Amino acid sequence: MATEIWKQLTSAEEEAEAMIKGAKREAAELLAKTRRDLAAERGKQLADARAQAEQELGRVLTQAKQEASELRKKAEAEAEQLRAQAEAKMAGVLEFIKERIRN
């Protein structure tokens, strides 16, 4: 009878160990799947963030190019105006010098 009880206990212990191993295996598989899912989600979030950053960079770059173009046009207009003023003054200066030379 003691042998029978011992066999039952041993059998129950083996079943418990098998159940524990199975539970550990399932937990490890679930953990691995969760890690893969998290890595995939993280990758998707990074790709989305990268795309948004590239869009924002493109927008800012376009705006900067427009502002630079406007500044360049303004500078060119001011330079042209200054050239015209210099030419007008130069004609007056030349006339003054000619008058001084004649007199």
PDB file of C-alpha atoms in Angstrom:
ATOM      1  CA  MET A   1       0.000   0.000   0.000  1.00  0.00           C
ATOM      2  CA  ALA A   2       2.824   2.412   0.783  1.00  0.00           C
ATOM      3  CA  THR A   3       4.357   1.570  -2.562  1.00  0.00           C
ATOM      4  CA  GLU A   4       1.084   2.372  -4.306  1.00  0.00           C
ATOM      5  CA  ILE A   5       0.811   5.721  -2.501  1.00  0.00           C
ATOM      6  CA  TRP A   6       4.442   6.454  -3.345  1.00  0.00           C
ATOM      7  CA  LYS A   7       3.784   5.706  -7.025  1.00  0.00           C
ATOM      8  CA  GLN A   8       0.732   7.990  -6.978  1.00  0.00           C
ATOM      9  CA  LEU A   9       2.729  10.784  -5.332  1.00  0.00           C
ATOM     10  CA  THR A  10       5.569  10.342  -7.801  1.00  0.00           C
ATOM     11  CA  SER A  11       3.109  10.327 -10.682  1.00  0.00           C
ATOM     12  CA  ALA A  12       1.398  13.460  -9.344  1.00  0.00           C
ATOM     13  CA  GLU A  13       4.791  15.133  -8.913  1.00  0.00           C
ATOM     14  CA  GLU A  14       5.771  14.250 -12.493  1.00  0.00           C
ATOM     15  CA  GLU A  15       2.451  15.609 -13.776  1.00  0.00           C
ATOM     16  CA  ALA A  16       2.986  18.800 -11.778  1.00  0.00           C
ATOM     17  CA  GLU A  17       6.509  19.176 -13.202  1.00  0.00           C
ATOM     18  CA  ALA A  18       5.179  18.609 -16.726  1.00  0.00           C
ATOM     19  CA  MET A  19       2.458  21.211 -16.129  1.00  0.00           C
ATOM     20  CA  ILE A  20       5.030  23.669 -14.765  1.00  0.00           C
ATOM     21  CA  LYS A  21       7.308  23.084 -17.775  1.00  0.00           C
ATOM     22  CA  GLY A  22       4.343  23.574 -20.115  1.00  0.00           C
ATOM     23  CA  ALA A  23       3.310  26.757 -18.324  1.00  0.00           C
ATOM     24  CA  LYS A  24       6.890  28.067 -18.459  1.00  0.00           C
ATOM     25  CA  ARG A  25       7.063  27.250 -22.177  1.00  0.00           C
ATOM     26  CA  GLU A  26       3.744  29.023 -22.822  1.00  0.00           C
ATOM     27  CA  ALA A  27       4.888  32.010 -20.763  1.00  0.00           C
ATOM     28  CA  ALA A  28       8.161  32.168 -22.698  1.00  0.00           C
ATOM     29  CA  GLU A  29       6.281  31.970 -26.020  1.00  0.00           C
ATOM     30  CA  LEU A  30       3.861  34.682 -24.906  1.00  0.00           C
ATOM     31  CA  LEU A  31       6.744  36.864 -23.730  1.00  0.00           C
ATOM     32  CA  ALA A  32       8.567  36.379 -27.044  1.00  0.00           C
ATOM     33  CA  LYS A  33       5.390  37.227 -28.991  1.00  0.00           C
ATOM     34  CA  THR A  34       4.799  40.299 -26.842  1.00  0.00           C
ATOM     35  CA  ARG A  35       8.376  41.441 -27.422  1.00  0.00           C
ATOM     36  CA  ARG A  36       8.008  40.939 -31.188  1.00  0.00           C
ATOM     37  CA  ASP A  37       4.721  42.852 -31.173  1.00  0.00           C
ATOM     38  CA  LEU A  38       6.266  45.676 -29.154  1.00  0.00           C
ATOM     39  CA  ALA A  39       9.278  45.826 -31.466  1.00  0.00           C
ATOM     40  CA  ALA A  40       6.983  45.957 -34.504  1.00  0.00           C
ATOM     41  CA  GLU A  41       4.875  48.699 -32.901  1.00  0.00           C
ATOM     42  CA  ARG A  42       8.005  50.638 -31.944  1.00  0.00           C
ATOM     43  CA  GLY A  43       9.279  50.326 -35.511  1.00  0.00           C
ATOM     44  CA  LYS A  44       5.947  51.571 -36.858  1.00  0.00           C
ATOM     45  CA  GLN A  45       5.953  54.514 -34.456  1.00  0.00           C
ATOM     46  CA  LEU A  46       9.529  55.382 -35.437  1.00  0.00           C
ATOM     47  CA  ALA A  47       8.641  55.208 -39.133  1.00  0.00           C
ATOM     48  CA  ASP A  48       5.609  57.439 -38.549  1.00  0.00           C
ATOM     49  CA  ALA A  49       7.686  59.907 -36.535  1.00  0.00           C
ATOM     50  CA  ARG A  50      10.393  59.917 -39.228  1.00  0.00           C
ATOM     51  CA  ALA A  51       7.795  60.586 -41.939  1.00  0.00           C
ATOM     52  CA  GLN A  52       6.291  63.436 -39.921  1.00  0.00           C
ATOM     53  CA  ALA A  53       9.741  64.899 -39.269  1.00  0.00           C
ATOM     54  CA  GLU A  54      10.598  64.720 -42.976  1.00  0.00           C
ATOM     55  CA  GLN A  55       7.325  66.454 -43.857  1.00  0.00           C
ATOM     56  CA  GLU A  56       7.993  69.177 -41.294  1.00  0.00           C
ATOM     57  CA  LEU A  57      11.560  69.556 -42.546  1.00  0.00           C
ATOM     58  CA  GLY A  58      10.299  69.886 -46.107  1.00  0.00           C
ATOM     59  CA  ARG A  59       7.766  72.501 -45.055  1.00  0.00           C
ATOM     60  CA  VAL A  60      10.352  74.502 -43.101  1.00  0.00           C
ATOM     61  CA  LEU A  61      12.882  74.213 -45.934  1.00  0.00           C
ATOM     62  CA  THR A  62      10.327  75.453 -48.472  1.00  0.00           C
ATOM     63  CA  GLN A  63       9.437  78.353 -46.213  1.00  0.00           C
ATOM     64  CA  ALA A  64      13.116  79.213 -45.719  1.00  0.00           C
ATOM     65  CA  LYS A  65      13.709  79.126 -49.487  1.00  0.00           C
ATOM     66  CA  GLN A  66      10.751  81.449 -50.038  1.00  0.00           C
ATOM     67  CA  GLU A  67      12.009  83.866 -47.393  1.00  0.00           C
ATOM     68  CA  ALA A  68      15.519  83.759 -48.874  1.00  0.00           C
ATOM     69  CA  SER A  69      14.105  84.453 -52.332  1.00  0.00           C
ATOM     70  CA  GLU A  70      12.119  87.411 -51.012  1.00  0.00           C
ATOM     71  CA  LEU A  71      15.198  88.783 -49.248  1.00  0.00           C
ATOM     72  CA  ARG A  72      17.290  88.333 -52.392  1.00  0.00           C
ATOM     73  CA  LYS A  73      14.680  90.195 -54.486  1.00  0.00           C
ATOM     74  CA  LYS A  74      14.533  92.977 -51.906  1.00  0.00           C
ATOM     75  CA  ALA A  75      18.336  93.255 -51.804  1.00  0.00           C
ATOM     76  CA  GLU A  76      18.525  93.325 -55.607  1.00  0.00           C
ATOM     77  CA  ALA A  77      15.867  96.059 -55.748  1.00  0.00           C
ATOM     78  CA  GLU A  78      17.703  98.110 -53.120  1.00  0.00           C
ATOM     79  CA  ALA A  79      21.006  97.619 -54.958  1.00  0.00           C
ATOM     80  CA  GLU A  80      19.410  98.758 -58.217  1.00  0.00           C
ATOM     81  CA  GLN A  81      17.973 101.802 -56.474  1.00  0.00           C
ATOM     82  CA  LEU A  82      21.374 102.648 -54.983  1.00  0.00           C
ATOM     83  CA  ARG A  83      23.038 102.219 -58.395  1.00  0.00           C
ATOM     84  CA  ALA A  84      20.502 104.602 -59.930  1.00  0.00           C
ATOM     85  CA  GLN A  85      21.116 107.135 -57.144  1.00  0.00           C
ATOM     86  CA  ALA A  86      24.880 106.793 -57.596  1.00  0.00           C
ATOM     87  CA  GLU A  87      24.578 107.290 -61.345  1.00  0.00           C
ATOM     88  CA  ALA A  88      22.424 110.381 -60.823  1.00  0.00           C
ATOM     89  CA  LYS A  89      24.920 111.816 -58.351  1.00  0.00           C
ATOM     90  CA  MET A  90      27.835 110.882 -60.588  1.00  0.00           C
ATOM     91  CA  ALA A  91      26.387 112.891 -63.455  1.00  0.00           C
ATOM     92  CA  GLY A  92      26.106 115.897 -61.152  1.00  0.00           C
ATOM     93  CA  VAL A  93      29.640 115.419 -59.868  1.00  0.00           C
ATOM     94  CA  LEU A  94      31.031 115.158 -63.403  1.00  0.00           C
ATOM     95  CA  GLU A  95      29.202 118.303 -64.403  1.00  0.00           C
ATOM     96  CA  PHE A  96      30.587 120.083 -61.340  1.00  0.00           C
ATOM     97  CA  ILE A  97      34.129 118.938 -62.177  1.00  0.00           C
ATOM     98  CA  LYS A  98      33.751 120.058 -65.803  1.00  0.00           C
ATOM     99  CA  GLU A  99      32.563 123.470 -64.646  1.00  0.00           C
ATOM    100  CA  ARG A 100      35.517 123.787 -62.289  1.00  0.00           C
ATOM    101  CA  ILE A 101      37.923 122.826 -65.031  1.00  0.00           C
ATOM    102  CA  ARG A 102      36.420 125.371 -67.429  1.00  0.00           C
ATOM    103  CA  ASN A 103      36.633 128.169 -64.896  1.00  0.00           C
TER     104      ASN A 103
END
